[in-house]
Short mmCIF file of C-alpha atoms and ligand atoms in Angstrom, two decimals:
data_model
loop_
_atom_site.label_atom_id
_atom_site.label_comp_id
_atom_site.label_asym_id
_atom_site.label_seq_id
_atom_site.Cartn_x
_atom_site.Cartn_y
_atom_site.Cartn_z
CA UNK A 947 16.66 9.70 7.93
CA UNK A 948 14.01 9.50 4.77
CA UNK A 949 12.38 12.77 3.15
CA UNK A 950 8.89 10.65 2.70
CA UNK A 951 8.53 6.88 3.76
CA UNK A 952 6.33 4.77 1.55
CA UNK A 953 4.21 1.80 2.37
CA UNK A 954 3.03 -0.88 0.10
CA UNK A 955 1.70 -3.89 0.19
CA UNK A 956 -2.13 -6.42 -0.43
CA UNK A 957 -5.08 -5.77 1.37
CA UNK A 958 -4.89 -6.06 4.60
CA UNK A 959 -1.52 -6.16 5.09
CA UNK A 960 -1.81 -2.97 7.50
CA UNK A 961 -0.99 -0.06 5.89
CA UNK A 962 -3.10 2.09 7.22
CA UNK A 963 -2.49 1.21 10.37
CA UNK A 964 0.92 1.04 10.70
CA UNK A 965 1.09 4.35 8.69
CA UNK A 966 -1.03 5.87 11.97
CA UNK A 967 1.77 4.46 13.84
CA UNK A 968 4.83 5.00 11.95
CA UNK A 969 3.39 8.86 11.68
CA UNK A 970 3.38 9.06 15.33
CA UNK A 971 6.74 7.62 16.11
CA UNK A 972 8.29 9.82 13.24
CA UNK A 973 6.24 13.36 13.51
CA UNK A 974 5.60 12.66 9.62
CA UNK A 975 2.27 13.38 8.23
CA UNK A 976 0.01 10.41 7.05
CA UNK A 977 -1.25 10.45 3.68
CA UNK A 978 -3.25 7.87 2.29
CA UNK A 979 -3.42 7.31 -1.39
CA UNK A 980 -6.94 6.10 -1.49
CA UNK A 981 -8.49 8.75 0.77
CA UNK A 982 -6.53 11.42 -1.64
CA UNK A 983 -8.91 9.61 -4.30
CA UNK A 984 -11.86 9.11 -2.62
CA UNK A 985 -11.92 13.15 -1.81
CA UNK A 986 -10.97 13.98 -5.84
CA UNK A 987 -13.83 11.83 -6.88
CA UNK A 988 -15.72 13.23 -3.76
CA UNK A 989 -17.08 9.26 -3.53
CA UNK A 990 -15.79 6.54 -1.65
CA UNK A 991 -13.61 3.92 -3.09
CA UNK A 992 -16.56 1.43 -3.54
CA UNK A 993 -18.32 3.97 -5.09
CA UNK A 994 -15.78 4.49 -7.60
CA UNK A 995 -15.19 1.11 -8.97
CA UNK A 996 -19.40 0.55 -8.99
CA UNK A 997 -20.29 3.93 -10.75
CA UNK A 998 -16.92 4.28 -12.82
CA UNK A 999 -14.95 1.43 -12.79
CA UNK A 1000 -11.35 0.38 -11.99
CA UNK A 1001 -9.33 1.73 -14.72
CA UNK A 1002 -10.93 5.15 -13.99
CA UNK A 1003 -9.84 4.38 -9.80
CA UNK A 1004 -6.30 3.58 -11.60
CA UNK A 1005 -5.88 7.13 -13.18
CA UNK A 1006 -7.31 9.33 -10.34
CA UNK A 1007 -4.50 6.70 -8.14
CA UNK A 1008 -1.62 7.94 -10.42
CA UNK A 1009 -2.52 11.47 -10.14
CA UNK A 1010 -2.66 11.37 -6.60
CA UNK A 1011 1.01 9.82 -6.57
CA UNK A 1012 2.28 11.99 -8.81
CA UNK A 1013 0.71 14.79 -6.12
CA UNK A 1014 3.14 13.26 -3.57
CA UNK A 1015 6.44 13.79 -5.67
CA UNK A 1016 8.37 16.60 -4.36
CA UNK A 1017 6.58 16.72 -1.24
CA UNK A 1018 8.64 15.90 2.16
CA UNK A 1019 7.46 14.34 6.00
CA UNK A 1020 4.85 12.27 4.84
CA UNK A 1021 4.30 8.85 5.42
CA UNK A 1022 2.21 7.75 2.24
CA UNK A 1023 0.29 4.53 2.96
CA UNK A 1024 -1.03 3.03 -0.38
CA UNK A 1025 -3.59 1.00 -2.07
CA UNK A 1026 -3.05 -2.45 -2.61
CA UNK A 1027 -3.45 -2.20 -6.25
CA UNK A 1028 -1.15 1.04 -6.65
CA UNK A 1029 1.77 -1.47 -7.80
CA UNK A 1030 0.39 -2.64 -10.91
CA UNK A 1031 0.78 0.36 -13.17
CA UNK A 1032 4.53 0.70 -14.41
CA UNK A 1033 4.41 4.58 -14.12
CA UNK A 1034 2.95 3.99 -10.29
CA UNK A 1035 6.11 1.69 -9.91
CA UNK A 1036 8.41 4.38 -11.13
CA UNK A 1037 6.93 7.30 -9.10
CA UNK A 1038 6.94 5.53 -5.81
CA UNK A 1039 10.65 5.77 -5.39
CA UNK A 1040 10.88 8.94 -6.02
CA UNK A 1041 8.49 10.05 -3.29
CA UNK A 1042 10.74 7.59 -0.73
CA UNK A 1043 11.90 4.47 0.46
CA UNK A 1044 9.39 1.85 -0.43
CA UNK A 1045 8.24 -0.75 2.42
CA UNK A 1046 6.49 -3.70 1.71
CA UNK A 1047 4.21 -4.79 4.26
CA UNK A 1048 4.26 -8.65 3.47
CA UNK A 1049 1.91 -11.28 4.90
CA UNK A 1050 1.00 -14.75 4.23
CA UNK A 1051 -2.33 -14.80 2.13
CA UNK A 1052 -3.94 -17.19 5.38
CA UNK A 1053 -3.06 -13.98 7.05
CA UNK A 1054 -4.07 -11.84 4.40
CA UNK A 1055 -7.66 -12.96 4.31
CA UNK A 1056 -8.13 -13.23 7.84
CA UNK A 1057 -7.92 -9.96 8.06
CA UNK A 1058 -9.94 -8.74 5.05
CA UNK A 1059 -12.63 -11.10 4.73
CA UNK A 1060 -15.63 -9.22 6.38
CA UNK A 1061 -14.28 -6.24 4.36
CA UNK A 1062 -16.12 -4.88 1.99
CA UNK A 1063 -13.09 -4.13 -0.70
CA UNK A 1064 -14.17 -4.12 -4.31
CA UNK A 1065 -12.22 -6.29 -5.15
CA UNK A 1066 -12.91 -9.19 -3.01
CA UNK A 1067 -16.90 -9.44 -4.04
CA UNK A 1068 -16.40 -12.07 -5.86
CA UNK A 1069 -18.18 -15.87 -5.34
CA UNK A 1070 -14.73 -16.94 -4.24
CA UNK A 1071 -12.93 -14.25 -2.37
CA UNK A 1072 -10.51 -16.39 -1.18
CA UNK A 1073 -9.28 -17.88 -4.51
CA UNK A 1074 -9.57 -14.36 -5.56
CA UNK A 1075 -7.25 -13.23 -2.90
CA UNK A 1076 -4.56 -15.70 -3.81
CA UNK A 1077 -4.81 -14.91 -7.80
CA UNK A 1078 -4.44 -11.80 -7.15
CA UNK A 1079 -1.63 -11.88 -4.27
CA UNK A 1080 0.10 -14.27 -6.73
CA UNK A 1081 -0.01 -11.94 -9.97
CA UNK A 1082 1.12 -8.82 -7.61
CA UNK A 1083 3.76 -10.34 -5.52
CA UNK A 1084 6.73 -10.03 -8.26
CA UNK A 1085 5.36 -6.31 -8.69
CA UNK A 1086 6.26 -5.04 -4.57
CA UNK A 1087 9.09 -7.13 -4.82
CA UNK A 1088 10.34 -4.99 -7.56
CA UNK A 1089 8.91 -1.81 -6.24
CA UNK A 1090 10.32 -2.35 -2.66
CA UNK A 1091 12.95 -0.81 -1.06
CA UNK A 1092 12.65 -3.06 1.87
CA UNK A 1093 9.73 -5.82 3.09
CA UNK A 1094 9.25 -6.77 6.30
CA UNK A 1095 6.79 -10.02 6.83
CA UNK A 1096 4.10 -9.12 9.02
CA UNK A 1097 2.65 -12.22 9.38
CA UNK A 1098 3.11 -12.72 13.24
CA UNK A 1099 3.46 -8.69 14.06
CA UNK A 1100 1.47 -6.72 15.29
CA UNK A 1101 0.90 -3.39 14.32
CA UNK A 1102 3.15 -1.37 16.49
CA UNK A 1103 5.75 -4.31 15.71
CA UNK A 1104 5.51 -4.28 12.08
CA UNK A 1105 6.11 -0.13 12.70
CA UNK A 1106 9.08 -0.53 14.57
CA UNK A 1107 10.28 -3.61 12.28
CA UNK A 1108 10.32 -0.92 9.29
CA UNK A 1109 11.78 1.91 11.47
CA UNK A 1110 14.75 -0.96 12.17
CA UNK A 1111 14.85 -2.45 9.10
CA UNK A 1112 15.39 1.12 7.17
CA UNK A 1113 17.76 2.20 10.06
CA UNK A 1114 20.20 -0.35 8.47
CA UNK A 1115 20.24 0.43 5.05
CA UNK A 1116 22.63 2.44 3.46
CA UNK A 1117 22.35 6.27 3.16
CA UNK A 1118 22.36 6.27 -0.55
CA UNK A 1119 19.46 3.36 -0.47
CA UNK A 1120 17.29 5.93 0.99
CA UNK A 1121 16.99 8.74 -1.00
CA UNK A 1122 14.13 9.65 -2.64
C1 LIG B 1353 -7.15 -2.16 -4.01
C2 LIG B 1353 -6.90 -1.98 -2.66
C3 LIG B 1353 -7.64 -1.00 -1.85
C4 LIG B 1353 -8.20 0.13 -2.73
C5 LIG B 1353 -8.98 -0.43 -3.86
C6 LIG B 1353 -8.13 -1.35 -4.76
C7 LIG B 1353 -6.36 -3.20 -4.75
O1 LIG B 1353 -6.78 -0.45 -0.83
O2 LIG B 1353 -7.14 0.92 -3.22
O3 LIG B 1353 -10.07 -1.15 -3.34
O4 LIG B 1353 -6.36 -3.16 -6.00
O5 LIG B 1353 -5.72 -4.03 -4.08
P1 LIG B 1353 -6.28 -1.26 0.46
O6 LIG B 1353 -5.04 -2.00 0.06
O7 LIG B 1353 -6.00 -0.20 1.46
O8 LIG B 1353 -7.38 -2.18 0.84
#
């Protein structure tokens, strides 16, 4: 078994959701890193980035994750940007294993594209999307203790995929 069990991965790939899930099917407690910052900055995430801006989301993100280390029985679902900082990259292990909840971005944008992420308000969300899936992908690969493809899962699949899929590693691969 894990202390804390991390998941990672672009928008939309289902964090949230599966974190609901995985919480359920391990008794660990869900903690999600952008509702940690959205009740620091007492605003919501959009709110952030419009009145303050995205490096100032970035910092209140790494204090929240550096919150999480020491802690144990969470499940700590992520935002999709929480890869990009080096000292973000270096914390996350230490809170857990990391999974990477991978999907193709067709998939990907399905599933955000009546969103209203800050990100994404661009003229072309979709090339967006893919610029930004393509500068970050090297970044959870790195991060990642495991990634599951959740391309043709659902939900409740994609939990029990990372459940398995963590099941089969090593002890010493899990350690947090
Ligand atoms: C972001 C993803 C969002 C949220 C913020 C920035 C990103 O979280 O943290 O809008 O940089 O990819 P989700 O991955 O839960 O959408």
């Amino acid at each position: 078994m894990f202390r804390n069990l991390v998941l990672v991965g672009f928008m939309g790939s289902g964090k949230s959701s599966v974190g609901r899930l995985l919480s359920s099917l391990t008794g660990f407690a869900l903690v999600d890193t952008d509702n940690l910052v959205a009740q620091e900055a007492r605003l919501s995430i959009p709110e952030i980035f419009r009145r303050h801006g995205e490096q100032h989301f970035r910092e209140l993100e790494t204090a929240a994750l550096r919150g999480l280390v020491g802690r144990i029985g969470l499940i700590v679902a992520t935002g999709g940007g929480i890869v990009i900082s080096p000292e973000n990259r270096a914390l996350l292990p230490r809170i857990g294993p990391v999974a990477w909840l991978d999907a193709s971005p067709d998939h990907l944008h399905q599933r955000v594209r009546n969103s209203k992420r800050p990100l994404l308000q661009t003229d072309d969300p979709r090339g967006t999307l893919l610029e930004l899936y393509k500068a970050r992908e090297h970044l959870y690969r790195e991060t990642a203790t495991v990634r599951i493809d959740s391309s043709h899962l659902t939900h409740r699949q994609t939990a029990q995929a990372v459940l398995k899929t963590l099941e089969e590693l090593r002890p010493e691969n899990l350690s947090g």
